[in-house]
Amino acid sequence: MIVYFTGTGNSRYCAEALGHFLEDEVTDSRAFIKNGIAAELISDKPWVFVGPVYAWQMAHVFEDFIRSGSFEGSRDAYFLITCGGSIAGAGKYMEKLCKEKGLNYMGTLPVVMPENYVAMFAVPDEDKSAKMIRIARKRIEKYAVSISEGKAFEEGKKGFMDKFLSGAVNTGFYKGFVSAKKFYTTDKCIACGKCVELCPLNNISIVDGKVKWGGNCTHCMACISYCPTEAIEYGKASIGKRRYRCEKFSVE
C-alpha cells in the first residue's frame, strides 16, 4: 500500500504514479491527520510512504502520522520524499522510525519536483515544472521496479553536511521559521473557506468574514497555493510569486 501526505500535490502525484506502476492501493493520510484519527491499515504488499521534505527531513506531520498509526501485514517499508533539490540525510530518520514501528527499512530516495515553498523560494514556470514532472515520472517508474522486485533502495553514502542539514538545520527551521504569523489575506479574499477545508491541522478559521490562522502550522503551503483568488500572502516573501499546485497523475 502507498500512503502519502501532500500540501500542494507533488507527493500525491508521486503516490498515484507508484500506484499505477505497482498496481497497488493509494491512501491519503490527510483525513486521518485532520480528524485526529490514528491509522489502522493492512497491506500484503510493501508499505511505501510518500511525503515532502521540509528542511531536509520528511515533514514532521507525516512522520507523526506514521508513528501513531498501525501498519499491519507486510513488514517492508520504503520511503519516497519529494523535494526541490535534496533530502540530505533524511533516510537516517526514516530508518529510526522503522525501528520504532517494527518495520524492515528498505531505504529512502528523493523525487525532485517543482519548488512549492513560496514562503522562501520562487516557483518555476509552467514549462519547467512540466519538464520536471516528466523526469520525475520516469524516476518513479524506475523506483517501482525495485519495489516490485523487493530490492532495497541504494541510497549512497551521506556526509557531514547531509547530517547537519537534516539534523541541526531542520531543528532550527522548525523552531525559528515554521509559524503562521506571517500569513494574511488581501482584499481579494472572498472568504470561500477553501483554506479552512485544506488545512491538515485545522489551523485556519473564518471569523466575521475574515481568515484567521492559529498557532499550529506545518508550512505545507496548501492554503496559499490553492486559494482561488490568490488572496493569501506570506509576509513580503510570496508577493508576486507564481502559485504552484501539482495536478493529479494521469496515465497519458
XYZ file of C-alpha atoms in Angstrom:
252
model
C 0.000 0.000 0.000
C 1.164 3.506 -0.835
C 0.408 6.078 1.851
C 1.057 9.763 1.271
C 0.845 13.261 2.682
C 0.765 16.308 0.449
C 0.369 20.058 0.678
C 0.439 21.194 -2.933
C 0.050 17.889 -4.759
C 3.633 16.812 -5.529
C 3.596 13.834 -3.180
C 0.083 12.868 -4.251
C 1.232 12.768 -7.874
C 4.171 10.527 -6.981
C 1.994 8.240 -4.860
C -0.598 7.913 -7.620
C 2.143 7.217 -10.177
C 3.529 4.478 -7.944
C 0.043 3.084 -7.504
C -0.279 2.879 -11.271
C 3.100 1.248 -11.870
C 2.756 -1.178 -8.956
C -0.993 -1.771 -9.367
C -1.330 -1.003 -5.668
C -3.766 0.844 -3.425
C -3.098 4.512 -2.648
C -4.185 6.082 0.657
C -4.196 9.765 1.579
C -3.196 10.489 5.187
C -4.882 13.905 5.275
C -8.278 12.789 6.619
C -6.606 10.834 9.430
C -4.430 13.800 10.383
C -7.186 16.388 10.088
C -9.596 14.350 12.189
C -7.025 13.230 14.741
C -7.524 9.544 13.922
C -4.689 7.034 14.213
C -4.487 4.980 11.023
C -5.200 1.255 11.179
C -4.123 -0.120 7.823
C -3.301 -3.576 6.473
C -1.369 -4.448 3.330
C 0.127 -7.661 1.972
C 2.316 -5.589 -0.335
C 5.250 -3.472 0.920
C 4.472 -0.159 2.561
C 5.546 2.855 0.559
C 5.354 6.177 2.383
C 5.444 9.256 0.155
C 5.717 12.762 1.550
C 7.501 16.102 1.197
C 10.802 17.213 2.629
C 10.691 20.204 4.967
C 14.250 21.404 5.630
C 15.916 18.107 4.706
C 13.645 15.793 6.686
C 10.330 14.187 5.894
C 7.586 16.566 7.047
C 7.197 16.036 10.792
C 3.412 15.971 10.500
C 3.689 12.897 8.272
C 6.307 11.251 10.482
C 3.962 11.724 13.442
C 1.119 10.170 11.446
C 3.237 7.082 10.749
C 4.452 6.930 14.323
C 0.916 6.965 15.743
C -0.601 4.552 13.235
C -0.861 0.782 12.897
C 0.539 -0.754 9.704
C -0.008 -4.484 9.640
C 0.674 -7.218 7.087
C 3.886 -6.626 5.179
C 6.838 -5.540 7.324
C 8.834 -3.940 4.495
C 8.758 -0.139 4.267
C 10.069 2.129 1.516
C 10.136 5.932 1.603
C 9.955 8.415 -1.269
C 10.490 12.039 -0.324
C 9.541 14.792 -2.743
C 11.894 17.756 -2.755
C 13.075 20.747 -4.711
C 16.665 19.557 -4.740
C 17.979 17.355 -1.935
C 16.805 15.315 1.046
C 20.326 15.239 2.544
C 20.352 12.732 5.443
C 16.586 12.254 5.795
C 16.899 8.484 5.408
C 18.501 8.175 8.836
C 15.294 9.392 10.456
C 13.152 7.071 8.376
C 15.313 4.141 9.422
C 14.911 5.149 13.061
C 11.148 5.415 12.581
C 11.041 1.901 11.112
C 12.826 0.523 14.162
C 10.196 2.168 16.374
C 7.401 0.619 14.305
C 8.924 -2.835 13.866
C 9.214 -2.382 10.102
C 12.010 -3.542 7.826
C 13.660 -0.403 6.480
C 14.056 -0.726 2.703
C 15.504 2.713 2.020
C 14.670 6.327 1.271
C 15.037 8.063 -2.078
C 14.241 11.559 -3.363
C 11.939 12.611 -6.165
C 12.747 16.109 -7.396
C 9.556 18.017 -8.147
C 8.759 21.684 -8.858
C 9.503 24.000 -5.935
C 6.354 24.897 -3.997
C 7.680 26.638 -0.903
C 6.668 30.193 -1.780
C 7.392 31.304 1.792
C 11.054 31.218 0.789
C 11.626 30.247 -2.845
C 10.354 31.105 -6.309
C 8.252 28.597 -8.226
C 9.479 27.508 -11.688
C 7.373 28.490 -14.680
C 4.833 26.125 -16.230
C 7.165 24.744 -18.907
C 9.977 23.979 -16.477
C 7.527 22.497 -13.983
C 6.068 20.206 -16.652
C 9.555 19.057 -17.671
C 10.482 18.307 -14.064
C 7.333 16.246 -13.611
C 8.060 14.224 -16.759
C 11.538 13.429 -15.445
C 10.094 12.555 -12.034
C 7.607 10.176 -13.626
C 10.432 8.199 -15.232
C 12.309 8.076 -11.954
C 9.213 6.864 -10.103
C 8.759 4.073 -12.663
C 12.359 3.023 -12.018
C 11.787 3.045 -8.267
C 8.647 0.961 -8.763
C 10.703 -1.788 -10.376
C 12.945 -2.026 -7.307
C 9.922 -2.166 -5.027
C 8.191 -4.839 -7.100
C 11.369 -6.944 -7.006
C 11.731 -6.491 -3.263
C 15.095 -4.767 -3.590
C 16.250 -2.224 -1.036
C 16.884 1.284 -2.355
C 20.529 2.228 -2.915
C 20.811 5.479 -1.002
C 24.503 6.201 -1.338
C 26.825 7.492 1.360
C 25.947 10.549 3.398
C 28.494 13.059 4.616
C 28.760 15.550 7.444
C 26.771 18.237 5.629
C 23.875 15.832 4.971
C 23.723 15.017 8.678
C 23.974 18.701 9.608
C 21.161 19.783 7.265
C 18.769 17.030 8.344
C 19.731 17.474 11.999
C 20.626 20.888 13.413
C 19.291 22.909 10.471
C 15.964 21.049 10.499
C 15.602 21.645 14.236
C 16.361 25.339 13.817
C 13.941 25.620 10.896
C 11.016 24.274 12.907
C 11.827 26.351 15.969
C 12.561 29.624 14.225
C 10.654 29.660 10.964
C 7.634 27.353 10.898
C 4.830 29.631 12.017
C 1.584 31.016 10.629
C 2.213 34.536 11.937
C 3.137 35.973 8.545
C 0.099 34.633 6.666
C -2.547 37.206 5.812
C -5.225 37.854 3.226
C -5.560 40.770 0.850
C -8.795 42.409 -0.232
C -9.087 39.719 -2.933
C -10.247 37.246 -0.264
C -13.847 36.087 -0.755
C -13.976 34.010 2.465
C -14.781 30.884 0.434
C -13.360 28.566 3.095
C -11.054 26.626 0.736
C -8.094 27.246 3.031
C -10.076 26.063 6.059
C -11.004 22.866 4.234
C -7.458 22.100 3.088
C -5.508 22.859 6.262
C -4.467 19.433 7.623
C -4.032 20.755 11.169
C -7.304 22.707 11.407
C -5.248 25.838 11.965
C -7.391 28.155 9.839
C -10.820 29.577 10.602
C -13.073 32.306 9.289
C -14.221 34.795 11.905
C -16.611 37.591 10.952
C -15.767 37.018 7.302
C -12.015 37.213 7.849
C -9.499 34.385 7.606
C -7.565 33.726 10.804
C -4.536 31.494 11.392
C -3.786 29.797 14.696
C -0.504 28.597 16.146
C -0.402 25.051 14.771
C 1.048 25.448 11.290
C 3.300 22.979 9.458
C 4.035 25.173 6.393
C 2.530 22.739 3.898
C 1.560 25.736 1.714
C -1.838 24.260 0.837
C -3.713 27.408 1.838
C -1.598 29.842 -0.149
C -1.273 27.562 -3.176
C -4.938 26.600 -3.571
C -6.542 29.967 -2.797
C -8.788 30.502 -5.842
C -8.243 34.279 -5.883
C -4.592 34.231 -4.788
C -5.569 36.371 -1.832
C -3.194 34.767 0.670
C 0.329 36.080 1.160
C 3.203 35.153 3.459
C 4.722 38.429 4.571
C 6.569 40.005 1.680
C 8.211 36.730 0.629
C 5.334 35.451 -1.509
C 4.307 38.693 -3.199
C 4.475 38.427 -6.976
C 5.421 34.764 -6.957
C 3.637 32.184 -9.079
C 1.438 29.826 -7.072
C 2.022 26.151 -7.672
C -0.077 23.055 -7.289
C 0.509 19.716 -8.979
C -2.318 18.120 -10.894
C -3.288 14.518 -10.253
C -1.374 11.770 -12.003
C -2.647 10.822 -15.440
C -1.848 7.613 -17.312
C -1.495 9.567 -20.574
